mmCIF file of N, CA and C in Angstrom:
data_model
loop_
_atom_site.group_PDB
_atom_site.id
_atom_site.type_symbol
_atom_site.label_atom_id
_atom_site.label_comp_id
_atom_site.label_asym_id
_atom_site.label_seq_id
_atom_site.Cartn_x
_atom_site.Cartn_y
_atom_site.Cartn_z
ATOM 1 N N UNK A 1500 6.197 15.017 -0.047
ATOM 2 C CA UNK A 1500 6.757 13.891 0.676
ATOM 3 C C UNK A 1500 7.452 12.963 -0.322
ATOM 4 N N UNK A 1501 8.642 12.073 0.225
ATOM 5 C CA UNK A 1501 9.714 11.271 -0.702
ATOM 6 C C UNK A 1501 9.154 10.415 0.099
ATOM 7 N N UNK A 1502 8.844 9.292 -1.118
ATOM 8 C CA UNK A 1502 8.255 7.969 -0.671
ATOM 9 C C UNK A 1502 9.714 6.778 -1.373
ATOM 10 N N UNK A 1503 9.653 5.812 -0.230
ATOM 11 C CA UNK A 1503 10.694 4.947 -1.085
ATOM 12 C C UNK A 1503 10.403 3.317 -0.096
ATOM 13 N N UNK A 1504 9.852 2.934 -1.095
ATOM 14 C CA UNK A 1504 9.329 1.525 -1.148
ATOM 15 C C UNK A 1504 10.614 0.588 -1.139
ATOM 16 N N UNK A 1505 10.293 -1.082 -0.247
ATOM 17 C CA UNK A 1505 11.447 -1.927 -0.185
ATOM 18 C C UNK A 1505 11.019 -3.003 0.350
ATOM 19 N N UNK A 1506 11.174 -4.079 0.201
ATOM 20 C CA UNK A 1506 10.765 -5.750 0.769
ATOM 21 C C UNK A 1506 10.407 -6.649 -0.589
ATOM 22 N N UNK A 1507 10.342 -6.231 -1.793
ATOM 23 C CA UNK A 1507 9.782 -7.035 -3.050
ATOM 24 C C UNK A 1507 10.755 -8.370 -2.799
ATOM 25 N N UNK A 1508 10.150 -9.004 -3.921
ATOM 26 C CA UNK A 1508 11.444 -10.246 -3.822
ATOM 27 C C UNK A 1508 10.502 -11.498 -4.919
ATOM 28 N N UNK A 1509 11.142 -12.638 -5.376
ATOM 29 C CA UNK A 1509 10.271 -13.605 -5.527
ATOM 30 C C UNK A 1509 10.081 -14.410 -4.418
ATOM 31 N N UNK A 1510 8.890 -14.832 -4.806
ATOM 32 C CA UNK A 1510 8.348 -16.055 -3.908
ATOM 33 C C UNK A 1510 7.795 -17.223 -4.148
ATOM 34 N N UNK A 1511 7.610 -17.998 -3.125
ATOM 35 C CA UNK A 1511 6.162 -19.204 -3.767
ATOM 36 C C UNK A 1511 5.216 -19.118 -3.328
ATOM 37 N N UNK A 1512 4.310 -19.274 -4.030
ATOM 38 C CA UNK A 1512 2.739 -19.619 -3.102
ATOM 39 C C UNK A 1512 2.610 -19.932 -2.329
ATOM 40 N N UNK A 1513 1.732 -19.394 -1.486
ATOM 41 C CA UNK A 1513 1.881 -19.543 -0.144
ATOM 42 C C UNK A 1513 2.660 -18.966 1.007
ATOM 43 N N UNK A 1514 3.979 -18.320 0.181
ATOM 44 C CA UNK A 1514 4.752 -17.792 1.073
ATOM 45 C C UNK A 1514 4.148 -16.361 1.627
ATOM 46 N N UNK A 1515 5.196 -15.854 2.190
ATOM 47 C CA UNK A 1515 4.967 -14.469 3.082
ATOM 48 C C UNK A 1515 6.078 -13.212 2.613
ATOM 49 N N UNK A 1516 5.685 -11.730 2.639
ATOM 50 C CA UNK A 1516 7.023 -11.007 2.008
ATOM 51 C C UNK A 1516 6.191 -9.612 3.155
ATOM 52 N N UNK A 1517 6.945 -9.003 3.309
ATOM 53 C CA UNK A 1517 6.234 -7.889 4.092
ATOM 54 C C UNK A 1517 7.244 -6.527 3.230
ATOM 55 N N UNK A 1518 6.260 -6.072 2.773
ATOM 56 C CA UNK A 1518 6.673 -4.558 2.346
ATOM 57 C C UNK A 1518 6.943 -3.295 2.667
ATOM 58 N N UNK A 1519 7.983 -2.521 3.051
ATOM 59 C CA UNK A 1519 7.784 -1.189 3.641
ATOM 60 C C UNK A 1519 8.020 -0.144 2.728
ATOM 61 N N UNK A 1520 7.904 0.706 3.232
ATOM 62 C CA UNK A 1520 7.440 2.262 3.010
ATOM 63 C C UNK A 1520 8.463 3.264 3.293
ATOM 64 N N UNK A 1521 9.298 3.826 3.211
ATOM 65 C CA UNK A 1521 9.885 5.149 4.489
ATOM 66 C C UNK A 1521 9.984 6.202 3.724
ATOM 67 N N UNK A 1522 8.877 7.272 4.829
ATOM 68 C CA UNK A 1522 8.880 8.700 4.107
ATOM 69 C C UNK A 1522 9.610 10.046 4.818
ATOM 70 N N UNK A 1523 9.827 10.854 3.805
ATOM 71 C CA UNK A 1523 10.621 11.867 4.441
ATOM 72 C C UNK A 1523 10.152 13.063 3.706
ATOM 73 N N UNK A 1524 10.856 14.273 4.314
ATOM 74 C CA UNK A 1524 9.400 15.212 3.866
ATOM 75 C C UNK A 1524 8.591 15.793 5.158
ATOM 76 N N UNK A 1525 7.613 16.030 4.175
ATOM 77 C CA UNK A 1525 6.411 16.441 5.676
ATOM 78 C C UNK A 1525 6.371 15.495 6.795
ATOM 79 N N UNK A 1526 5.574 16.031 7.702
ATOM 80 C CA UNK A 1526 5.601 15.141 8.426
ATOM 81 C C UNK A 1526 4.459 13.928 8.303
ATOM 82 N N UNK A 1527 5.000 13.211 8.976
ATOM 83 C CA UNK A 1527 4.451 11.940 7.838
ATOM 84 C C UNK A 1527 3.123 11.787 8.469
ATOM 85 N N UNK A 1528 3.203 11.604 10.084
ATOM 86 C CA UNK A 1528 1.133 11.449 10.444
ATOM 87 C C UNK A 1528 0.646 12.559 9.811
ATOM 88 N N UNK A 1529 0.547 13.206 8.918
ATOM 89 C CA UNK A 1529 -0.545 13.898 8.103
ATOM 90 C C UNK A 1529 -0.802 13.595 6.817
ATOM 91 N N UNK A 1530 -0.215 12.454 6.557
ATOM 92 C CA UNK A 1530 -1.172 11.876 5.472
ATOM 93 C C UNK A 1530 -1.503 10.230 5.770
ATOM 94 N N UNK A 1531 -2.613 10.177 4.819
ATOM 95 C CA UNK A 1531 -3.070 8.795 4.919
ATOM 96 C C UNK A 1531 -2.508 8.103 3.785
ATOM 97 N N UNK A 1532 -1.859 6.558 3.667
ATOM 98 C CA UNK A 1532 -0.751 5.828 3.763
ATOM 99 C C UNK A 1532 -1.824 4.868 2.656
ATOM 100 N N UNK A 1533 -1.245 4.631 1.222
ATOM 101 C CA UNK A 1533 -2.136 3.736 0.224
ATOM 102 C C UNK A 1533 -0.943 2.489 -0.247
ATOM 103 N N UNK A 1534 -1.444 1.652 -0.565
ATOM 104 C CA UNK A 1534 -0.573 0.597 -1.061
ATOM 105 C C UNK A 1534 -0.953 0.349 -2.504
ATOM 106 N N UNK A 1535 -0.700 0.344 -3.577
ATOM 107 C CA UNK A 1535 -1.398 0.068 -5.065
ATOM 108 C C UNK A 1535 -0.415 -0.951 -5.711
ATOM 109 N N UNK A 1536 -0.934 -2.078 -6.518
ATOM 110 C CA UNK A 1536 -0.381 -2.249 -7.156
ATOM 111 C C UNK A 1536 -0.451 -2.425 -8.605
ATOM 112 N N UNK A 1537 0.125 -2.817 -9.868
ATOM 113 C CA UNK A 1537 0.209 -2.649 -11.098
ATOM 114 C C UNK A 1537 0.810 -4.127 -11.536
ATOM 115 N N UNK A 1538 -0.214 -4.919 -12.522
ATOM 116 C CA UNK A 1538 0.384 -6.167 -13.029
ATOM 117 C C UNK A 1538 0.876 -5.708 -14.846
ATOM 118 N N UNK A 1539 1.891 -5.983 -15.198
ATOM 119 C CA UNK A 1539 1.894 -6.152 -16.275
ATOM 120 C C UNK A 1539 0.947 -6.172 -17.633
ATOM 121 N N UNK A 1540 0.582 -4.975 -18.481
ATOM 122 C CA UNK A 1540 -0.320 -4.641 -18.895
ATOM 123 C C UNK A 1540 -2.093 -4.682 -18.206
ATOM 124 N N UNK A 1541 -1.850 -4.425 -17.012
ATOM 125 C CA UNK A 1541 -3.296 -3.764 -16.546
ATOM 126 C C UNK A 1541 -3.251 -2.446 -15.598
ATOM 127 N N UNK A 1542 -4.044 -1.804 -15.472
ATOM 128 C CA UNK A 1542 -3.892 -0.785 -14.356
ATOM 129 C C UNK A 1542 -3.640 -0.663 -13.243
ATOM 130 N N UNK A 1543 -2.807 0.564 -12.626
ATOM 131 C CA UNK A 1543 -2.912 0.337 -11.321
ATOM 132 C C UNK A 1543 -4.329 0.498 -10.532
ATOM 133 N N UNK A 1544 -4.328 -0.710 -9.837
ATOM 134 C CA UNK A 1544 -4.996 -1.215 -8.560
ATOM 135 C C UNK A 1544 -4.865 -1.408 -7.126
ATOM 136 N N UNK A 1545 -5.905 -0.610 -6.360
ATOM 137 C CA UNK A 1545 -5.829 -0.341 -4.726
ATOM 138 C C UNK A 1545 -6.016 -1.735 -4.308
ATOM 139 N N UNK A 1546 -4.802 -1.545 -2.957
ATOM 140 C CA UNK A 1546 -4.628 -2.621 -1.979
ATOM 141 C C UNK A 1546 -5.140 -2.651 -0.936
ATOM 142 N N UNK A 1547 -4.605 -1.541 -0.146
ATOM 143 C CA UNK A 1547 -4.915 -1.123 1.378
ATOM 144 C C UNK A 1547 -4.423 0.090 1.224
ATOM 145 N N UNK A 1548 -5.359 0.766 2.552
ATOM 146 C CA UNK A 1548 -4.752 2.129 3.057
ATOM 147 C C UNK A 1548 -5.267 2.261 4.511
ATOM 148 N N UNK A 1549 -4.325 3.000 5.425
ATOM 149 C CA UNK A 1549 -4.627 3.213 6.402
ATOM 150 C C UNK A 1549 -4.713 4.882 6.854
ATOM 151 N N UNK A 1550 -5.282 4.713 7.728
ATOM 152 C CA UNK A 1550 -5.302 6.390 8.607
ATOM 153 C C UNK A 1550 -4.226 6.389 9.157
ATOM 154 N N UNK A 1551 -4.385 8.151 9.266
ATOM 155 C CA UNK A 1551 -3.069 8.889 10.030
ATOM 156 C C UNK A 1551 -2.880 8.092 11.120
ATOM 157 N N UNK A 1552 -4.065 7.952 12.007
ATOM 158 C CA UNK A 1552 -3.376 7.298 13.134
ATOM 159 C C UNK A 1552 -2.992 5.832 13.152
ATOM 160 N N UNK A 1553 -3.334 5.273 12.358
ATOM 161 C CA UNK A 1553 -3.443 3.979 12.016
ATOM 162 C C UNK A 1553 -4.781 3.301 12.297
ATOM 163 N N UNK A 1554 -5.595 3.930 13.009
ATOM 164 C CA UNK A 1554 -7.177 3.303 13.587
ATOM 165 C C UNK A 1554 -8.124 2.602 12.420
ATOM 166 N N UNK A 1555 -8.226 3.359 11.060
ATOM 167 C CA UNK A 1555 -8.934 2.906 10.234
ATOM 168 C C UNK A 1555 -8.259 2.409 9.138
ATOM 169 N N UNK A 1556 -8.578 1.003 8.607
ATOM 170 C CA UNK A 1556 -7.749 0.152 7.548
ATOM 171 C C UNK A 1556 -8.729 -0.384 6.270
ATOM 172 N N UNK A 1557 -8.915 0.238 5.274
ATOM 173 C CA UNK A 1557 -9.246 -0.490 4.482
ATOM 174 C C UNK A 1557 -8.370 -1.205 3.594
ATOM 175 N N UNK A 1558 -9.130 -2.294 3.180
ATOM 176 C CA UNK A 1558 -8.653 -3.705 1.650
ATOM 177 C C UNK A 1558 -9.378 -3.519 0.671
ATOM 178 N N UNK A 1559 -9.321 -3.449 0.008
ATOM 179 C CA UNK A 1559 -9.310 -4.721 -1.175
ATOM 180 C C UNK A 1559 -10.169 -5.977 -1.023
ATOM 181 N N UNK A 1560 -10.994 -6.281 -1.759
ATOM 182 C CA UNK A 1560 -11.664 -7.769 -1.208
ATOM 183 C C UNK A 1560 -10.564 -8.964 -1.708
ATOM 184 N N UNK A 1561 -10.127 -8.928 -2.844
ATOM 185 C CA UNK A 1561 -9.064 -9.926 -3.270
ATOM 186 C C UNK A 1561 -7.838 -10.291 -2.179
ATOM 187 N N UNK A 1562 -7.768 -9.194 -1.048
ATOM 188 C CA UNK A 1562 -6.335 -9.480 0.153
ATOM 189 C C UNK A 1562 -6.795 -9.518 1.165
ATOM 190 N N UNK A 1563 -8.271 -9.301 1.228
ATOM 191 C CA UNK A 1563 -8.432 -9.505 3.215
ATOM 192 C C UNK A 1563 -8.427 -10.716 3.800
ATOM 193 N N UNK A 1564 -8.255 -10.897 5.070
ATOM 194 C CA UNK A 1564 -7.679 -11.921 5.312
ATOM 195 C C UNK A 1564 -6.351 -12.204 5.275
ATOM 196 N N UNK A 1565 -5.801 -11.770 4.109
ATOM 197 C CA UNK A 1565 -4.261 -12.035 3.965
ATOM 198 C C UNK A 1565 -2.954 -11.015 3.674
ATOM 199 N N UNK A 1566 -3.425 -9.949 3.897
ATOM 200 C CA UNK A 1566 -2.378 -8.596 4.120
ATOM 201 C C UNK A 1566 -3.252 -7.902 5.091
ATOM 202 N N UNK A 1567 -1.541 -7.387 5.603
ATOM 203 C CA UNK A 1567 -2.192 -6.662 6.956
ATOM 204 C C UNK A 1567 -1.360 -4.842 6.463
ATOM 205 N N UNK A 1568 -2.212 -3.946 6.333
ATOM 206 C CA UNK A 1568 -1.593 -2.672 6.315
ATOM 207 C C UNK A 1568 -1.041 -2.346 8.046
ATOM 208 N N UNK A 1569 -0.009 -1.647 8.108
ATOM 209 C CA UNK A 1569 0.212 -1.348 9.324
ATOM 210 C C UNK A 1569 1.379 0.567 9.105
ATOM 211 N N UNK A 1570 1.592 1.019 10.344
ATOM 212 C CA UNK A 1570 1.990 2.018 10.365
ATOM 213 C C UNK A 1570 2.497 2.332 11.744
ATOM 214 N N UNK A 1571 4.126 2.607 11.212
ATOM 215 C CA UNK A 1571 4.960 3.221 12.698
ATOM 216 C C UNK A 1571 5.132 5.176 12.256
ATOM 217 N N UNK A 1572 4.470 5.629 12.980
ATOM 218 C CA UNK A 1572 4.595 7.078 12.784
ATOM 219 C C UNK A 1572 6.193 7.798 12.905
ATOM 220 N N UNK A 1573 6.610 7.250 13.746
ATOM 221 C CA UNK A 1573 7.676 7.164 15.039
ATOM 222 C C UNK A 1573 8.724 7.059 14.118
ATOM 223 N N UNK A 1574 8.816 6.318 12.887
ATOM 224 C CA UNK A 1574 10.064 5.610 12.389
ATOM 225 C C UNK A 1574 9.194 6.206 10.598
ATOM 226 N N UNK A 1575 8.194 7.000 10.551
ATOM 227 C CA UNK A 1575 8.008 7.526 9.332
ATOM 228 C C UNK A 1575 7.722 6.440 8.199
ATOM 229 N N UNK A 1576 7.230 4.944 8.620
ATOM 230 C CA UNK A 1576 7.262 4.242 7.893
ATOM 231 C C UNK A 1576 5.926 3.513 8.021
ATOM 232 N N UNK A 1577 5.416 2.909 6.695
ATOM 233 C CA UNK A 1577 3.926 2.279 6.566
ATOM 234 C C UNK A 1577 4.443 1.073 5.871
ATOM 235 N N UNK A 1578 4.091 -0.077 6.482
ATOM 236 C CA UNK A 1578 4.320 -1.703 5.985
ATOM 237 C C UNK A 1578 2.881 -2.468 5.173
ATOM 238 N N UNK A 1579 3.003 -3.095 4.462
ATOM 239 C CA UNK A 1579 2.072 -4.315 3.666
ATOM 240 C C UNK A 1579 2.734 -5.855 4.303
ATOM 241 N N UNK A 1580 2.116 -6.120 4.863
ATOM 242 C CA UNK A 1580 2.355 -7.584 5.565
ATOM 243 C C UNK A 1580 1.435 -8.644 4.558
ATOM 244 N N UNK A 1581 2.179 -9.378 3.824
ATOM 245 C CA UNK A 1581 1.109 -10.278 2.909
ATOM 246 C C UNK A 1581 2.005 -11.899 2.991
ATOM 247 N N UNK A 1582 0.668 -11.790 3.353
ATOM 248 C CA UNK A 1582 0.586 -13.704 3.891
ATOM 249 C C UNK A 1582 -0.340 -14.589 2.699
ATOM 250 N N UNK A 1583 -0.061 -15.653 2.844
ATOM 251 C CA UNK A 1583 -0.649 -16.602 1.815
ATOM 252 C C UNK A 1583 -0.347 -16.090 0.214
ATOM 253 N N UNK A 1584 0.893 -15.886 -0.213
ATOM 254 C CA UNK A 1584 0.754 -15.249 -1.208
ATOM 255 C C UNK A 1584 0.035 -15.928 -2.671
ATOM 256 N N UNK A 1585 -0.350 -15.715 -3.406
ATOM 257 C CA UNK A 1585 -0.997 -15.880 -4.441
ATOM 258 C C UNK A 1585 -0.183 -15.234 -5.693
ATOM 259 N N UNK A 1586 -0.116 -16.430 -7.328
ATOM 260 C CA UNK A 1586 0.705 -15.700 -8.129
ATOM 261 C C UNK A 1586 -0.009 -14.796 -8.639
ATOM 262 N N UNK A 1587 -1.446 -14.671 -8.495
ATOM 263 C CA UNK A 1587 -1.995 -13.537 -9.392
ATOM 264 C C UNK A 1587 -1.910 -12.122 -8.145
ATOM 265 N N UNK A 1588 -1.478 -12.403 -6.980
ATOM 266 C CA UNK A 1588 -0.159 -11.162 -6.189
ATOM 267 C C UNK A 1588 0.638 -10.610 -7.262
ATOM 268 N N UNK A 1589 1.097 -11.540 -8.162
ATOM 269 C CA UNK A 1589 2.339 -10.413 -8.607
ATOM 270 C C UNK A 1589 2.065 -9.237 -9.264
ATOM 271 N N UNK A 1590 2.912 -8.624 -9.024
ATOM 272 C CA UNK A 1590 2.741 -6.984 -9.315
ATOM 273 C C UNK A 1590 4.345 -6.247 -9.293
ATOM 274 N N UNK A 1591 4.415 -4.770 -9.808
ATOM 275 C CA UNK A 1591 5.222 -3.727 -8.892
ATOM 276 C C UNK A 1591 3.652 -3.231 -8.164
ATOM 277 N N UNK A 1592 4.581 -3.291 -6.591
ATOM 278 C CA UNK A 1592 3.586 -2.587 -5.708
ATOM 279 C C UNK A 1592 4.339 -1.026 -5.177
ATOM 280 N N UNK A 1593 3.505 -0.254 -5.228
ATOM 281 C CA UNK A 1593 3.425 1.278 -4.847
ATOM 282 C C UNK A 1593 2.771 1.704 -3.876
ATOM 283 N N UNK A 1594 3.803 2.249 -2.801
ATOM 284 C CA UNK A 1594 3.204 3.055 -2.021
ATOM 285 C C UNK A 1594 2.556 4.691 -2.488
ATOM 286 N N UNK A 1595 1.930 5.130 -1.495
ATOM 287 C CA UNK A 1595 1.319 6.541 -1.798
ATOM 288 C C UNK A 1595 1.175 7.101 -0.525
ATOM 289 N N UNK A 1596 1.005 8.989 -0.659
ATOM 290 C CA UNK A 1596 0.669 9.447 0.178
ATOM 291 C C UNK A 1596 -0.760 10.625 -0.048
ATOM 292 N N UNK A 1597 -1.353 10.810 0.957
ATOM 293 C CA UNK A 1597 -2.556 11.303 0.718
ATOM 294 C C UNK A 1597 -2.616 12.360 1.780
ATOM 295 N N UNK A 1598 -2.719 13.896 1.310
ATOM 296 C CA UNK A 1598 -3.024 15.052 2.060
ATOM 297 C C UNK A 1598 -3.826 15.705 2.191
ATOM 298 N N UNK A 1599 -4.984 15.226 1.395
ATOM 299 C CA UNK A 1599 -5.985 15.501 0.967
ATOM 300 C C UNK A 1599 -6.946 15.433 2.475
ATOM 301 N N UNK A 1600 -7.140 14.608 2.865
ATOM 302 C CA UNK A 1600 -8.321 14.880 4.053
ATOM 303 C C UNK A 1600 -9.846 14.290 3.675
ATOM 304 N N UNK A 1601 -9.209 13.102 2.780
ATOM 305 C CA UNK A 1601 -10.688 13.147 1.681
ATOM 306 C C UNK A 1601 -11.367 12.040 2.649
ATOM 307 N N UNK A 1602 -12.761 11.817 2.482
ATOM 308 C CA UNK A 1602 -13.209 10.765 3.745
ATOM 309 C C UNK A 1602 -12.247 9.243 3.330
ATOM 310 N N UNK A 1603 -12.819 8.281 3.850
ATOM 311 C CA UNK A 1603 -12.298 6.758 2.992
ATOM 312 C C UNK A 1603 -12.804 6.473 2.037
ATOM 313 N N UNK A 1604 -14.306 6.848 1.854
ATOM 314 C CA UNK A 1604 -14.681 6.576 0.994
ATOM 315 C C UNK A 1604 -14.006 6.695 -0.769
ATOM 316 N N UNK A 1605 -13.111 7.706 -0.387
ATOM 317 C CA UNK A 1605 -12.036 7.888 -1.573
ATOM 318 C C UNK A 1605 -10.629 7.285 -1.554
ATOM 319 N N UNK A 1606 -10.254 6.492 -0.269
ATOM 320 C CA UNK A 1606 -8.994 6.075 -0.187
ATOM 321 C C UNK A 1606 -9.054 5.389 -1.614
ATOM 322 N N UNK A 1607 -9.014 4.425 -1.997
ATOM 323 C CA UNK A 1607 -9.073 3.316 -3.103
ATOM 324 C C UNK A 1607 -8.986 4.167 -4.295
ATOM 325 N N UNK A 1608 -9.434 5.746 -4.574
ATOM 326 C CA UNK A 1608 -9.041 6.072 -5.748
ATOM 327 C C UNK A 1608 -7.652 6.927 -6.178
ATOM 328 N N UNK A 1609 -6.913 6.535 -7.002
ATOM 329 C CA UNK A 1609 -5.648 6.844 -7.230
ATOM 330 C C UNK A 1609 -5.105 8.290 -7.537
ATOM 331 N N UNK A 1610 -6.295 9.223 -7.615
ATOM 332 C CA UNK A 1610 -6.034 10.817 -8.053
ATOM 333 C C UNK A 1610 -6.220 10.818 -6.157
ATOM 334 N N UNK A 1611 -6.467 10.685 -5.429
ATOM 335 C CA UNK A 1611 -6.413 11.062 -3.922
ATOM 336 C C UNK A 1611 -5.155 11.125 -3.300
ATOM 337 N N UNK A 1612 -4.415 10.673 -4.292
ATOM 338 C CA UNK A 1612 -2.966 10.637 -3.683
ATOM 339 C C UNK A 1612 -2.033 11.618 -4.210
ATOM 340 N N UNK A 1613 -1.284 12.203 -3.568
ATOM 341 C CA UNK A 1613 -0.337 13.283 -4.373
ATOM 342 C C UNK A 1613 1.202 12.753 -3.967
ATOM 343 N N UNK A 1614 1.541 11.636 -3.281
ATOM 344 C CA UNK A 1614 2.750 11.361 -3.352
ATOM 345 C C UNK A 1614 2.798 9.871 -4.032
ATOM 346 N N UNK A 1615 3.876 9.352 -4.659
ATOM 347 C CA UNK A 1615 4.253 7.867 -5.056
ATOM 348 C C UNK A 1615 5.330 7.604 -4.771
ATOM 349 N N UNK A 1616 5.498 6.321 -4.311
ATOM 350 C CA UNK A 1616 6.599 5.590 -4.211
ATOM 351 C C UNK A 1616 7.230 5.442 -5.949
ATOM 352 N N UNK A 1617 8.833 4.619 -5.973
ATOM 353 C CA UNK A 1617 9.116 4.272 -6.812
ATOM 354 C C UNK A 1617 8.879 2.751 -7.464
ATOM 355 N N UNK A 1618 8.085 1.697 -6.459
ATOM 356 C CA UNK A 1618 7.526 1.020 -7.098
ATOM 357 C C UNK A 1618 8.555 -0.658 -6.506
ATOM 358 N N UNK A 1619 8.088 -1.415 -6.041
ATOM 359 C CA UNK A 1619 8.707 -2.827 -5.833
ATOM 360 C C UNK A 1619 8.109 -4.151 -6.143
ATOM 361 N N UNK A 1620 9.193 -4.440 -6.801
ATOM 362 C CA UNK A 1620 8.376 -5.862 -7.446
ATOM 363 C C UNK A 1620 8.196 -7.206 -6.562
ATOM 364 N N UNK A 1621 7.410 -7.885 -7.080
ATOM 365 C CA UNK A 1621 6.621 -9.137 -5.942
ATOM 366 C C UNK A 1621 5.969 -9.680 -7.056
ATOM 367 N N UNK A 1622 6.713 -11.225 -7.044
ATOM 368 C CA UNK A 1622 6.413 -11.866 -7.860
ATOM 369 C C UNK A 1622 6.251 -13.625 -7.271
ATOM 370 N N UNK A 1623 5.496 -13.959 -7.583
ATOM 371 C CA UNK A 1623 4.984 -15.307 -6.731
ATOM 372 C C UNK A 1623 4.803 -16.391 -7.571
ATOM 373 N N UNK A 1624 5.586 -17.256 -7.653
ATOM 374 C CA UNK A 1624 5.554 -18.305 -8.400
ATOM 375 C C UNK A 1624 4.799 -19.357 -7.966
ATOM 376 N N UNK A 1625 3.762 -20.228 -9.156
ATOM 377 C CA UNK A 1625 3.052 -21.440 -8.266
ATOM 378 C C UNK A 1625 3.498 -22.774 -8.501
#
């Protein structure tokens, strides 16, 4: 699957940026849909991920409350809705795809994924 990430931008605190996704390739409800992101000298770190169907959503404790993962099957595309932004938000954020079938309990780890986005930056000024 071709993943290609889009919505980065700067911001201010507090503001709002919603991120999408659009994949092409397999077909896309067969994998489960990860958001990661990467700050400037630290590792990449899990955001959210959702199920194929969209029914099950895990976070992150640092974004709940304030990003919403979501998913249009229909239009091949998975969104990050992030509200209240925060500068320690900034990141390049990465989408992923997952074919694996692995329970959730593995969403959050980064070898579960076999597709990547190319990566969008989000940067939040305070």
């Amino acid at each position: 699957v071709q993943l290609q990430a889009s919505g980065g931008g700067m911001v201010q605190a507090g503001d709002s940026l919603r991120l999408s996704c659009a994949a092409s390739g397999r077909t896309f409800s067969f994998y489960v849909m990860g958001w990661f992101r990467q700050a400037p000298g630290k590792e990449r770190e899990f955001v959210a991920a959702i199920s194929r169907s969209g029914e099950r959503l895990l976070y992150t404790d640092s974004v709940k409350g304030r990003f919403t993962i979501s998913r249009d099957n229909a239009k091949n595309t998975v969104y990050l809705q992030m509200n209240s932004l925060k500068p320690e938000d900034s990141a390049v954020y990465f989408c992923a795809a997952s074919s694996s079938g692995n329970s959730d309990r593995y969403w959050s780890a980064r070898w579960n994924y076999d597709g990547w986005g190319q990566g969008t930056q989000v940067t939040v000024s305070s």
